């Protein structure tokens, strides 16, 4: 049961569940940008903040919608890329790419994620990420995004 979306829900300022969740939520840093004409809410943890500030180059985050035998959402972290990015801050840049696979071989898909080309269909152009979460665990960046 989702009491937060009910008719009798308290406003966030008076809802103890909301306040407790906000206090315990590890994603303390937030920023909203305009990506491909739509708002993208980005949140990251204190661990990710420290790791990004220790880098000499900005962290490049690629949100990839991968079309193959199945559709898969991937968050990939790079040092350099050849597609359009949006600056979030001096140490964080973000981009989104729908791509089509080179083959529909399940073994190759699981091992290498072979990319044939950017996927430029009308339907793929309508898909835009709405949120992105970034964390730093076990000496590497991890992330997830939602459409």
PDB file of C-alpha atoms in Angstrom:
ATOM      1  CA  UNK A   1       0.000   0.000   0.000  1.00  0.00           C
ATOM      2  CA  UNK A   2       1.409   3.376  -0.989  1.00  0.00           C
ATOM      3  CA  UNK A   3       0.381   5.758   1.790  1.00  0.00           C
ATOM      4  CA  UNK A   4       2.481   8.575   0.331  1.00  0.00           C
ATOM      5  CA  UNK A   5       0.223   8.903  -2.713  1.00  0.00           C
ATOM      6  CA  UNK A   6      -3.076   8.446  -0.910  1.00  0.00           C
ATOM      7  CA  UNK A   7      -5.785  11.043  -0.474  1.00  0.00           C
ATOM      8  CA  UNK A   8      -5.099  11.205   3.263  1.00  0.00           C
ATOM      9  CA  UNK A   9      -1.329  11.569   2.985  1.00  0.00           C
ATOM     10  CA  UNK A  10       0.322  14.291   4.999  1.00  0.00           C
ATOM     11  CA  UNK A  11       2.316  16.959   3.232  1.00  0.00           C
ATOM     12  CA  UNK A  12       6.049  16.174   3.141  1.00  0.00           C
ATOM     13  CA  UNK A  13       6.801  18.765   5.817  1.00  0.00           C
ATOM     14  CA  UNK A  14       4.597  16.921   8.348  1.00  0.00           C
ATOM     15  CA  UNK A  15       4.986  13.312   7.201  1.00  0.00           C
ATOM     16  CA  UNK A  16       7.373  11.429   9.534  1.00  0.00           C
ATOM     17  CA  UNK A  17       7.935   8.683   6.945  1.00  0.00           C
ATOM     18  CA  UNK A  18       9.099  11.253   4.409  1.00  0.00           C
ATOM     19  CA  UNK A  19      11.373  12.953   6.933  1.00  0.00           C
ATOM     20  CA  UNK A  20      12.861   9.641   8.066  1.00  0.00           C
ATOM     21  CA  UNK A  21      13.430   8.570   4.464  1.00  0.00           C
ATOM     22  CA  UNK A  22      15.059  11.887   3.627  1.00  0.00           C
ATOM     23  CA  UNK A  23      17.329  11.604   6.670  1.00  0.00           C
ATOM     24  CA  UNK A  24      18.383   8.044   5.833  1.00  0.00           C
ATOM     25  CA  UNK A  25      18.615   8.537   2.060  1.00  0.00           C
ATOM     26  CA  UNK A  26      22.233   8.245   0.971  1.00  0.00           C
ATOM     27  CA  UNK A  27      21.687  10.393  -2.140  1.00  0.00           C
ATOM     28  CA  UNK A  28      22.284  13.775  -0.528  1.00  0.00           C
ATOM     29  CA  UNK A  29      23.516  15.776  -3.526  1.00  0.00           C
ATOM     30  CA  UNK A  30      20.965  16.689  -6.180  1.00  0.00           C
ATOM     31  CA  UNK A  31      20.923  18.676  -9.379  1.00  0.00           C
ATOM     32  CA  UNK A  32      18.424  19.019 -12.235  1.00  0.00           C
ATOM     33  CA  UNK A  33      19.557  19.628 -15.805  1.00  0.00           C
ATOM     34  CA  UNK A  34      17.923  19.897 -19.209  1.00  0.00           C
ATOM     35  CA  UNK A  35      18.892  16.890 -21.342  1.00  0.00           C
ATOM     36  CA  UNK A  36      17.451  16.591 -24.867  1.00  0.00           C
ATOM     37  CA  UNK A  37      14.695  19.062 -23.982  1.00  0.00           C
ATOM     38  CA  UNK A  38      13.557  17.234 -20.830  1.00  0.00           C
ATOM     39  CA  UNK A  39      14.365  17.587 -17.144  1.00  0.00           C
ATOM     40  CA  UNK A  40      16.792  15.064 -15.675  1.00  0.00           C
ATOM     41  CA  UNK A  41      17.080  14.835 -11.879  1.00  0.00           C
ATOM     42  CA  UNK A  42      20.556  13.680 -10.834  1.00  0.00           C
ATOM     43  CA  UNK A  43      21.344  12.505  -7.300  1.00  0.00           C
ATOM     44  CA  UNK A  44      24.627  11.247  -5.890  1.00  0.00           C
ATOM     45  CA  UNK A  45      26.054  10.145  -2.575  1.00  0.00           C
ATOM     46  CA  UNK A  46      28.719  11.659  -0.370  1.00  0.00           C
ATOM     47  CA  UNK A  47      31.058   8.825  -1.422  1.00  0.00           C
ATOM     48  CA  UNK A  48      30.547   9.684  -5.093  1.00  0.00           C
ATOM     49  CA  UNK A  49      31.049  13.379  -4.351  1.00  0.00           C
ATOM     50  CA  UNK A  50      34.439  12.697  -2.717  1.00  0.00           C
ATOM     51  CA  UNK A  51      35.539  10.338  -5.513  1.00  0.00           C
ATOM     52  CA  UNK A  52      34.585  12.841  -8.236  1.00  0.00           C
ATOM     53  CA  UNK A  53      36.472  15.652  -6.516  1.00  0.00           C
ATOM     54  CA  UNK A  54      39.616  13.499  -6.263  1.00  0.00           C
ATOM     55  CA  UNK A  55      39.683  12.918 -10.041  1.00  0.00           C
ATOM     56  CA  UNK A  56      41.789  15.089 -12.347  1.00  0.00           C
ATOM     57  CA  UNK A  57      39.226  14.811 -15.180  1.00  0.00           C
ATOM     58  CA  UNK A  58      35.457  15.215 -14.931  1.00  0.00           C
ATOM     59  CA  UNK A  59      33.475  12.005 -14.569  1.00  0.00           C
ATOM     60  CA  UNK A  60      31.555  11.257 -17.765  1.00  0.00           C
ATOM     61  CA  UNK A  61      28.340   9.301 -17.243  1.00  0.00           C
ATOM     62  CA  UNK A  62      26.716   7.626 -20.247  1.00  0.00           C
ATOM     63  CA  UNK A  63      23.143   6.471 -19.809  1.00  0.00           C
ATOM     64  CA  UNK A  64      22.716   3.889 -22.536  1.00  0.00           C
ATOM     65  CA  UNK A  65      19.471   2.339 -23.711  1.00  0.00           C
ATOM     66  CA  UNK A  66      20.726  -0.820 -25.416  1.00  0.00           C
ATOM     67  CA  UNK A  67      18.435  -2.429 -28.018  1.00  0.00           C
ATOM     68  CA  UNK A  68      19.312  -6.050 -28.803  1.00  0.00           C
ATOM     69  CA  UNK A  69      17.354  -9.261 -28.297  1.00  0.00           C
ATOM     70  CA  UNK A  70      16.213  -7.497 -25.147  1.00  0.00           C
ATOM     71  CA  UNK A  71      16.236  -3.842 -24.114  1.00  0.00           C
ATOM     72  CA  UNK A  72      18.714  -3.052 -21.360  1.00  0.00           C
ATOM     73  CA  UNK A  73      19.442   0.136 -19.452  1.00  0.00           C
ATOM     74  CA  UNK A  74      23.147   0.612 -18.743  1.00  0.00           C
ATOM     75  CA  UNK A  75      25.101   3.306 -16.913  1.00  0.00           C
ATOM     76  CA  UNK A  76      28.695   3.469 -18.124  1.00  0.00           C
ATOM     77  CA  UNK A  77      31.443   5.675 -16.708  1.00  0.00           C
ATOM     78  CA  UNK A  78      34.071   7.050 -19.127  1.00  0.00           C
ATOM     79  CA  UNK A  79      37.078   9.351 -19.234  1.00  0.00           C
ATOM     80  CA  UNK A  80      36.439  10.487 -22.827  1.00  0.00           C
ATOM     81  CA  UNK A  81      33.583  10.027 -25.353  1.00  0.00           C
ATOM     82  CA  UNK A  82      32.653  11.257 -28.835  1.00  0.00           C
ATOM     83  CA  UNK A  83      28.992  12.172 -28.319  1.00  0.00           C
ATOM     84  CA  UNK A  84      27.142  15.165 -26.867  1.00  0.00           C
ATOM     85  CA  UNK A  85      27.293  15.707 -23.120  1.00  0.00           C
ATOM     86  CA  UNK A  86      25.726  18.153 -20.692  1.00  0.00           C
ATOM     87  CA  UNK A  87      27.811  19.687 -17.912  1.00  0.00           C
ATOM     88  CA  UNK A  88      26.313  19.160 -14.472  1.00  0.00           C
ATOM     89  CA  UNK A  89      29.278  20.644 -12.632  1.00  0.00           C
ATOM     90  CA  UNK A  90      33.012  21.074 -13.094  1.00  0.00           C
ATOM     91  CA  UNK A  91      33.549  17.394 -12.198  1.00  0.00           C
ATOM     92  CA  UNK A  92      30.448  15.718 -13.701  1.00  0.00           C
ATOM     93  CA  UNK A  93      29.172  15.456 -17.298  1.00  0.00           C
ATOM     94  CA  UNK A  94      26.163  13.417 -18.445  1.00  0.00           C
ATOM     95  CA  UNK A  95      24.954  12.017 -21.779  1.00  0.00           C
ATOM     96  CA  UNK A  96      22.201   9.702 -23.036  1.00  0.00           C
ATOM     97  CA  UNK A  97      22.404   7.370 -26.041  1.00  0.00           C
ATOM     98  CA  UNK A  98      19.998   4.776 -27.390  1.00  0.00           C
ATOM     99  CA  UNK A  99      22.097   2.238 -29.317  1.00  0.00           C
ATOM    100  CA  UNK A 100      21.414  -0.829 -31.441  1.00  0.00           C
ATOM    101  CA  UNK A 101      23.451  -4.007 -31.080  1.00  0.00           C
ATOM    102  CA  UNK A 102      25.542  -5.520 -33.828  1.00  0.00           C
ATOM    103  CA  UNK A 103      24.005  -8.963 -33.337  1.00  0.00           C
ATOM    104  CA  UNK A 104      21.325 -10.793 -31.418  1.00  0.00           C
ATOM    105  CA  UNK A 105      23.596 -13.543 -30.117  1.00  0.00           C
ATOM    106  CA  UNK A 106      22.822 -14.038 -26.395  1.00  0.00           C
ATOM    107  CA  UNK A 107      26.386 -15.137 -25.576  1.00  0.00           C
ATOM    108  CA  UNK A 108      27.944 -12.140 -27.318  1.00  0.00           C
ATOM    109  CA  UNK A 109      25.360  -9.855 -25.717  1.00  0.00           C
ATOM    110  CA  UNK A 110      26.201 -11.120 -22.236  1.00  0.00           C
ATOM    111  CA  UNK A 111      29.972 -10.811 -22.709  1.00  0.00           C
ATOM    112  CA  UNK A 112      30.634  -7.697 -24.792  1.00  0.00           C
ATOM    113  CA  UNK A 113      27.479  -5.663 -25.496  1.00  0.00           C
ATOM    114  CA  UNK A 114      28.477  -5.120 -29.159  1.00  0.00           C
ATOM    115  CA  UNK A 115      27.261  -1.748 -30.423  1.00  0.00           C
ATOM    116  CA  UNK A 116      26.574  -1.406 -34.143  1.00  0.00           C
ATOM    117  CA  UNK A 117      25.275   2.154 -34.307  1.00  0.00           C
ATOM    118  CA  UNK A 118      23.229   4.766 -32.489  1.00  0.00           C
ATOM    119  CA  UNK A 119      19.534   3.908 -32.618  1.00  0.00           C
ATOM    120  CA  UNK A 120      17.821   6.876 -34.293  1.00  0.00           C
ATOM    121  CA  UNK A 121      14.228   5.674 -34.582  1.00  0.00           C
ATOM    122  CA  UNK A 122      11.222   7.855 -33.799  1.00  0.00           C
ATOM    123  CA  UNK A 123      10.334   5.708 -30.786  1.00  0.00           C
ATOM    124  CA  UNK A 124      13.870   5.852 -29.369  1.00  0.00           C
ATOM    125  CA  UNK A 125      13.927   9.634 -29.766  1.00  0.00           C
ATOM    126  CA  UNK A 126      10.850   9.874 -27.531  1.00  0.00           C
ATOM    127  CA  UNK A 127      12.547   7.966 -24.699  1.00  0.00           C
ATOM    128  CA  UNK A 128      14.295  10.270 -22.260  1.00  0.00           C
ATOM    129  CA  UNK A 129      15.760   9.594 -18.838  1.00  0.00           C
ATOM    130  CA  UNK A 130      14.005  11.248 -15.900  1.00  0.00           C
ATOM    131  CA  UNK A 131      16.374  10.438 -13.057  1.00  0.00           C
ATOM    132  CA  UNK A 132      19.937   9.276 -12.515  1.00  0.00           C
ATOM    133  CA  UNK A 133      21.494   7.924  -9.298  1.00  0.00           C
ATOM    134  CA  UNK A 134      25.277   7.756  -8.835  1.00  0.00           C
ATOM    135  CA  UNK A 135      27.199   6.078  -6.026  1.00  0.00           C
ATOM    136  CA  UNK A 136      30.780   4.979  -5.392  1.00  0.00           C
ATOM    137  CA  UNK A 137      31.172   1.460  -3.994  1.00  0.00           C
ATOM    138  CA  UNK A 138      34.138  -0.932  -3.861  1.00  0.00           C
ATOM    139  CA  UNK A 139      36.457   1.549  -5.632  1.00  0.00           C
ATOM    140  CA  UNK A 140      34.199   2.036  -8.664  1.00  0.00           C
ATOM    141  CA  UNK A 141      31.276   4.187  -9.681  1.00  0.00           C
ATOM    142  CA  UNK A 142      27.845   2.576  -9.959  1.00  0.00           C
ATOM    143  CA  UNK A 143      24.643   4.069 -11.262  1.00  0.00           C
ATOM    144  CA  UNK A 144      21.116   3.529 -12.413  1.00  0.00           C
ATOM    145  CA  UNK A 145      18.593   5.595 -14.314  1.00  0.00           C
ATOM    146  CA  UNK A 146      14.906   5.555 -15.047  1.00  0.00           C
ATOM    147  CA  UNK A 147      12.820   6.551 -18.035  1.00  0.00           C
TER     148      UNK A 147
END
